[in-house]
Structure formats: C-alpha cells, structure tokens
JSON list of C-alpha atoms in Angstrom, two decimals:
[
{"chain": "A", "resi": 1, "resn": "UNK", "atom": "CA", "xyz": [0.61, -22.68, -5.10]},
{"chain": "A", "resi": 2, "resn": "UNK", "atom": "CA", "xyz": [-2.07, -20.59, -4.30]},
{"chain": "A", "resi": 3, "resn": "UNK", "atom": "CA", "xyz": [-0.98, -17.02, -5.42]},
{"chain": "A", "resi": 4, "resn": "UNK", "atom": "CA", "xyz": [2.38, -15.86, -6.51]},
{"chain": "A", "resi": 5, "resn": "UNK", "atom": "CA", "xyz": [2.23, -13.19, -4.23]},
{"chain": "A", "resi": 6, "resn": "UNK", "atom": "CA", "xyz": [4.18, -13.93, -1.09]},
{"chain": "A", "resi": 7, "resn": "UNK", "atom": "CA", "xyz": [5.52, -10.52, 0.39]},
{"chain": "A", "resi": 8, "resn": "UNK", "atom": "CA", "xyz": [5.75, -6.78, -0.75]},
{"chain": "A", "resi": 9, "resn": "UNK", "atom": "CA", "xyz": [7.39, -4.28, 0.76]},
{"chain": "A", "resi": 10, "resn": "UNK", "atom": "CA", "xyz": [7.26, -0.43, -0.10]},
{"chain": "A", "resi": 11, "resn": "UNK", "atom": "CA", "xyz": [9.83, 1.85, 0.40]},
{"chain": "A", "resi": 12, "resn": "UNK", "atom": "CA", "xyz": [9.72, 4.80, 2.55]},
{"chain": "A", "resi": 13, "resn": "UNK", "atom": "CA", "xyz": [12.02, 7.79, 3.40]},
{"chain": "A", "resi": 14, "resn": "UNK", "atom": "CA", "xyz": [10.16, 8.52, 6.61]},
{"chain": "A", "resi": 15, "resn": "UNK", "atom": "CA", "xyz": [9.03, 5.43, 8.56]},
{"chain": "A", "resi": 16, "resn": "UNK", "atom": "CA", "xyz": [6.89, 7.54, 10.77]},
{"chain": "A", "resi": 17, "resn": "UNK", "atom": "CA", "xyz": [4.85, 9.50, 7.85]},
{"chain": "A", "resi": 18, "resn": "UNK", "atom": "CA", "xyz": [4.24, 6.59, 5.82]},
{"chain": "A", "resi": 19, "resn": "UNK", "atom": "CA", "xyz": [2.72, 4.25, 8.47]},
{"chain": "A", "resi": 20, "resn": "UNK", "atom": "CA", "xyz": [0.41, 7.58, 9.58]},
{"chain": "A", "resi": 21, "resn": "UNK", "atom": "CA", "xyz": [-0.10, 7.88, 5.97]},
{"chain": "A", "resi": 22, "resn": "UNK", "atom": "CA", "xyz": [-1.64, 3.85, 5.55]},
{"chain": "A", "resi": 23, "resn": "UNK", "atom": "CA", "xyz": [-2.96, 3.50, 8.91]},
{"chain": "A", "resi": 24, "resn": "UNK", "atom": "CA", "xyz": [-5.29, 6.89, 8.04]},
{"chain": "A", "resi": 25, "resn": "UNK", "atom": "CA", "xyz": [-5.99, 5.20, 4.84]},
{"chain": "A", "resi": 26, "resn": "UNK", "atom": "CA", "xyz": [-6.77, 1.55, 5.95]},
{"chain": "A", "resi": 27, "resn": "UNK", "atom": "CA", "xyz": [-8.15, 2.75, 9.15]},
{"chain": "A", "resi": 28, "resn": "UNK", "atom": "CA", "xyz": [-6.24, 0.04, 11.07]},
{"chain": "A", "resi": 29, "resn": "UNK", "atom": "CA", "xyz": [-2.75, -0.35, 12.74]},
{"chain": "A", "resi": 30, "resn": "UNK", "atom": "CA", "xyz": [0.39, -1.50, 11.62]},
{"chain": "A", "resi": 31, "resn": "UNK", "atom": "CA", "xyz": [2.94, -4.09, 13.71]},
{"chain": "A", "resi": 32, "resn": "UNK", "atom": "CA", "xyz": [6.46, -2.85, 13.31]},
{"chain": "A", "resi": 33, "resn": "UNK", "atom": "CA", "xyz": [9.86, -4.74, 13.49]},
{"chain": "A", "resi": 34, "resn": "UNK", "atom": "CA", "xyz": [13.35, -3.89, 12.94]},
{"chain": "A", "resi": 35, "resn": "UNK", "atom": "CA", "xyz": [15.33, -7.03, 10.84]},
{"chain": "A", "resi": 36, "resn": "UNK", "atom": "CA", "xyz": [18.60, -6.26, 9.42]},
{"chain": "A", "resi": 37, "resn": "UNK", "atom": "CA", "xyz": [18.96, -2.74, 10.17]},
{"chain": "A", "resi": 38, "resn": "UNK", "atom": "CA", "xyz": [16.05, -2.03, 8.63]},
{"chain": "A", "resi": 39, "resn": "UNK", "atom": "CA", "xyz": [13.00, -0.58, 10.12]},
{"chain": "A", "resi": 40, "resn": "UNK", "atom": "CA", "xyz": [9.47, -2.32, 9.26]},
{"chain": "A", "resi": 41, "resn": "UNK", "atom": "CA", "xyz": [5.87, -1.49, 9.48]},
{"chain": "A", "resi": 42, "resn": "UNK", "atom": "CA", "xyz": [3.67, -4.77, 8.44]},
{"chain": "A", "resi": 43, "resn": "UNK", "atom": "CA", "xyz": [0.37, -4.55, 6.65]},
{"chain": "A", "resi": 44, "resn": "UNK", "atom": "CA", "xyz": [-1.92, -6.26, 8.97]},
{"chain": "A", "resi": 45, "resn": "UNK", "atom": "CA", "xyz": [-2.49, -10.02, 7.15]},
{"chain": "A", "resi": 46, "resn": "UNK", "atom": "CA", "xyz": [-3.45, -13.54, 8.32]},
{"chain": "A", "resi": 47, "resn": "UNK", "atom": "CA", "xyz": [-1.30, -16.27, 7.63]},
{"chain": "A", "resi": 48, "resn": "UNK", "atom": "CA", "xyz": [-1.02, -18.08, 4.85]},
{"chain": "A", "resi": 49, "resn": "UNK", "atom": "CA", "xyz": [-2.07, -15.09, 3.05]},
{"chain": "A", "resi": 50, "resn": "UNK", "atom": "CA", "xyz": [0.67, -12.79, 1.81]},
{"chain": "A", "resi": 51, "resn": "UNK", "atom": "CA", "xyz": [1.90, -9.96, 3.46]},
{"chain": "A", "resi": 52, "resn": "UNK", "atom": "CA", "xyz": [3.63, -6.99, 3.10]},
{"chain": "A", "resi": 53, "resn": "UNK", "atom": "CA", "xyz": [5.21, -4.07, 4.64]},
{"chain": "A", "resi": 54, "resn": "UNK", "atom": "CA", "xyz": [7.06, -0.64, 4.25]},
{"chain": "A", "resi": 55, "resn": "UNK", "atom": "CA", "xyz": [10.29, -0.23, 4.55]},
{"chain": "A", "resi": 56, "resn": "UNK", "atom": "CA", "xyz": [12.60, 2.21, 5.70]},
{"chain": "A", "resi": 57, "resn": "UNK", "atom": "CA", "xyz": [16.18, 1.50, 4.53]},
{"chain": "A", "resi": 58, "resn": "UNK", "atom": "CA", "xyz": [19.19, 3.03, 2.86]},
{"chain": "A", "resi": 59, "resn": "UNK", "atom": "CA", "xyz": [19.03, 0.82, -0.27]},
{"chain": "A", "resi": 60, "resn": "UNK", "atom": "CA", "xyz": [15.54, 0.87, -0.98]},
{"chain": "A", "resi": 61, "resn": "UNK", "atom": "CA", "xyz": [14.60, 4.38, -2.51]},
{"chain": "A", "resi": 62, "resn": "UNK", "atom": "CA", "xyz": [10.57, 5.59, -2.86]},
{"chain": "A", "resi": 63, "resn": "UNK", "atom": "CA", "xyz": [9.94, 5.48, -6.66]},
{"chain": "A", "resi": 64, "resn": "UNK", "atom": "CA", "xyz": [6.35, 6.93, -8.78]},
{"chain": "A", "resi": 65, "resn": "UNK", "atom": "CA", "xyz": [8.16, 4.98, -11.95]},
{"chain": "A", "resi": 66, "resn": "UNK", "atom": "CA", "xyz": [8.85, 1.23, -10.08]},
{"chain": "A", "resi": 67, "resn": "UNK", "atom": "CA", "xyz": [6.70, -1.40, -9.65]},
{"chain": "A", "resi": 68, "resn": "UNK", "atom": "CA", "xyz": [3.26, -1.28, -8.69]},
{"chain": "A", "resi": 69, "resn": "UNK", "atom": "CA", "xyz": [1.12, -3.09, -6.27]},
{"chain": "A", "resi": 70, "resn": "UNK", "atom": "CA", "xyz": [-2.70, -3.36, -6.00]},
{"chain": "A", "resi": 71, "resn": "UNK", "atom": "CA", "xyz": [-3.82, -3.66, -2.54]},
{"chain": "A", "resi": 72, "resn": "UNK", "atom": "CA", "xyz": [-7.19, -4.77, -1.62]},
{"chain": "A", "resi": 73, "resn": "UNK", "atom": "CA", "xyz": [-9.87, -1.51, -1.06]},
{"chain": "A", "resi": 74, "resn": "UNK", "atom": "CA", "xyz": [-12.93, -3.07, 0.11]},
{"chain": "A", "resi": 75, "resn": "UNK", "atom": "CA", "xyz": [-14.88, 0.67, 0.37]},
{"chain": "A", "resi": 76, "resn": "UNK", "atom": "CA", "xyz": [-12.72, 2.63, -2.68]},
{"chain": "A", "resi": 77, "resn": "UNK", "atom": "CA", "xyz": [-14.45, 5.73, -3.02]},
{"chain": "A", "resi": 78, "resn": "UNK", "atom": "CA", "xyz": [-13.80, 6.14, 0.94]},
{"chain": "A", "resi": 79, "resn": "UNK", "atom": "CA", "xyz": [-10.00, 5.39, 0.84]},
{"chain": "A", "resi": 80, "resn": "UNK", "atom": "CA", "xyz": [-9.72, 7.75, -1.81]},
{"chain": "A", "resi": 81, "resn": "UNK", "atom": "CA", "xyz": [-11.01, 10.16, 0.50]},
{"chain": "A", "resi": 82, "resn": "UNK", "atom": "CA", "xyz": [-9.00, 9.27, 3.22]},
{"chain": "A", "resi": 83, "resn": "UNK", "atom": "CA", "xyz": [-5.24, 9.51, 0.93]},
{"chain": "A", "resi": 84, "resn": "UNK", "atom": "CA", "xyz": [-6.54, 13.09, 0.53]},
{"chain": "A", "resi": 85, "resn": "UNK", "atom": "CA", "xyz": [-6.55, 13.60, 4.14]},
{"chain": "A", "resi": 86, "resn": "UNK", "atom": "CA", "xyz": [-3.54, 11.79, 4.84]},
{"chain": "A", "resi": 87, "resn": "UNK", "atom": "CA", "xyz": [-1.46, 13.62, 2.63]},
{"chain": "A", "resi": 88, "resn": "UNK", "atom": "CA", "xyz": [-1.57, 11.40, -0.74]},
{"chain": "A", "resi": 89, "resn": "UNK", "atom": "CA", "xyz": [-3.24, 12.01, -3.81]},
{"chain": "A", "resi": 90, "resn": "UNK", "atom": "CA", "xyz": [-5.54, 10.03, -6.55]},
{"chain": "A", "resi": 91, "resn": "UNK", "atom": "CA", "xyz": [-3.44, 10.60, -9.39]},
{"chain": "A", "resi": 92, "resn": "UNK", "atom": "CA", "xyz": [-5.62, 8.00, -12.08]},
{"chain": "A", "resi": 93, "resn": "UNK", "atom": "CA", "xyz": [-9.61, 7.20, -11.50]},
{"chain": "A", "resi": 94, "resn": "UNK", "atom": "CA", "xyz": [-11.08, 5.56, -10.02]},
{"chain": "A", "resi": 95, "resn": "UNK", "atom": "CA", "xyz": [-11.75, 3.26, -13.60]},
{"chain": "A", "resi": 96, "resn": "UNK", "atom": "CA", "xyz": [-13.91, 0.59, -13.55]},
{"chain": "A", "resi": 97, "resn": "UNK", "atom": "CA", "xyz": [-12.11, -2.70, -15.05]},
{"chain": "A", "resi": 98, "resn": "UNK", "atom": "CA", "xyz": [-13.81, -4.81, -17.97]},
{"chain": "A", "resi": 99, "resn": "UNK", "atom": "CA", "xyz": [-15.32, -8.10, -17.38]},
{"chain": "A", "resi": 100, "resn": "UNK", "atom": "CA", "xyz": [-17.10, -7.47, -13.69]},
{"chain": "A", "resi": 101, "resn": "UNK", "atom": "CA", "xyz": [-13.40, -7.35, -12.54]},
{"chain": "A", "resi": 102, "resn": "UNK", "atom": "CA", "xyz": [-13.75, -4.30, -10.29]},
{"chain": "A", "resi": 103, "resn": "UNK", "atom": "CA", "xyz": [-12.52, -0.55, -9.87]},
{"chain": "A", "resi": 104, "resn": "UNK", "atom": "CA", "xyz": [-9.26, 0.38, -9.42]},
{"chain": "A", "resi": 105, "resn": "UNK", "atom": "CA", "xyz": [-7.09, 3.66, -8.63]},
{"chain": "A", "resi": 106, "resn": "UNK", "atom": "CA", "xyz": [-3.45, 4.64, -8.46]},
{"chain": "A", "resi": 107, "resn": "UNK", "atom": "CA", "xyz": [-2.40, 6.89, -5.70]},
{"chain": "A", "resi": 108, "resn": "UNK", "atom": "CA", "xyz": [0.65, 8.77, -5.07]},
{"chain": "A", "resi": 109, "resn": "UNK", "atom": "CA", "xyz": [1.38, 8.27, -1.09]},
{"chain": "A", "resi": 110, "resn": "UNK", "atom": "CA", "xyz": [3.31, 9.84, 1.49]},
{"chain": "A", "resi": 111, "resn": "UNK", "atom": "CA", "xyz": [6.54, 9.22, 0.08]},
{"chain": "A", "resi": 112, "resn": "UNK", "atom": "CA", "xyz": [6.35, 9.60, -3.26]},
{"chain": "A", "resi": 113, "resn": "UNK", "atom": "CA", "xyz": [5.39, 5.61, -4.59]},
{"chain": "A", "resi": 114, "resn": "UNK", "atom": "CA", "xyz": [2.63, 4.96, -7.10]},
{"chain": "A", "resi": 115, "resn": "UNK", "atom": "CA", "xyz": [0.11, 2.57, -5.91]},
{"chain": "A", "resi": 116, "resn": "UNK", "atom": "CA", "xyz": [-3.02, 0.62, -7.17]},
{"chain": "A", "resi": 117, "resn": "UNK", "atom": "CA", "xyz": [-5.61, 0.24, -4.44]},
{"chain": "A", "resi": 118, "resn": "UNK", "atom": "CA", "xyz": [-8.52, -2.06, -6.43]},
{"chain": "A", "resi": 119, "resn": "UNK", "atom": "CA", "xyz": [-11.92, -2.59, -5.16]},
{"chain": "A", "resi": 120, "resn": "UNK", "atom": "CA", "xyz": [-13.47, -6.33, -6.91]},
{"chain": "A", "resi": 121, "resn": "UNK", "atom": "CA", "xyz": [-17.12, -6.46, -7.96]}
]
C-alpha cells in the first residue's frame, strides 16, 4: 500500500457553484459523471494516485464540522487569493507546520465545507 488515501468526495448543494468554485481555485477543469443518481465533478488525478470528487446528492449534506481533507496547493498564497474571488473564504492561516513539513490553510468553500489546502516545503 502506498497511501491510505484512495478516493474523497465532497459534498455539494449546488453542483454547478462548487465546480466554478474549484476550477477558479485550481485553475484547471473538472471531468463530470453521473453514477447512481448522483451527479459528479472529478478532481483532475493520474492513476494510481487517488482521486476525488464533489458530489451532489440527497444523502450527502455540505458540513464546516465533518471531516477534513488537505488537498495539495503547490502556489498557497495564490489559491488563497483565488477562494476569495471565487466566493470562499480563508477562515485559519496560512500556518506554517513544524519540522519543514509545509504551510497549510483551512478554507470555507462554496458550499459551506471546511477544507485544508497544504503547500509542502
């Protein structure tokens, strides 16, 4: 096993909105799907590496108290900008992390979910 991580998915109220919202953010496009009923936009990612996606679906509810994920921010001071822009907010740091580890923030997106974005050294 080379990382837990396999897939993450974040939960959106407006499909639409959230993917302008991330696409602004990671200045890049999104692939979207529709599996079960529910409607998908998909992180851009390269096999075997994990993926992820948002996720627009009755029982999955956007939460600032639920889990967390970090997602990669190779340029963090210029994401942060960009959540401003696309309607988000920086709602902790940006910190710097002990140990040469990095610099991590949490933002608030589009919908409402708490999310790390962390920058490595």
């Amino acid at each position: 096993m080379s990382t837990i991580i396999n897939w993450f998915e974040i939960p959106v109220q407006d499909l639409e909105r959230a993917t302008a919202f991330y696409e602004a953010v990671f200045a890049t496009d999104f692939h979207r799907e529709t599996m079960s009923g529910m409607e998908m936009a998909i992180f851009p990612h390269t096999k075997p590496n994990p993926g992820g996606a948002l996720l627009k679906s009755d029982a999955f509810k956007p939460s600032a108290q639920g889990t967390v994920v970090y997602l990669h921010a190779p340029d963090l001071s210029a994401m942060l900008e960009r959540v401003a822009k696309a309607g988000g907010e920086c709602v902790f740091g940006p910190q710097e992390l002990p140990d040469d580890i990095g610099t991590f923030a949490l933002i608030t997106d589009s919908e409402g979910n708490r999310v790390g974005l962390h920058q490595p050294s």
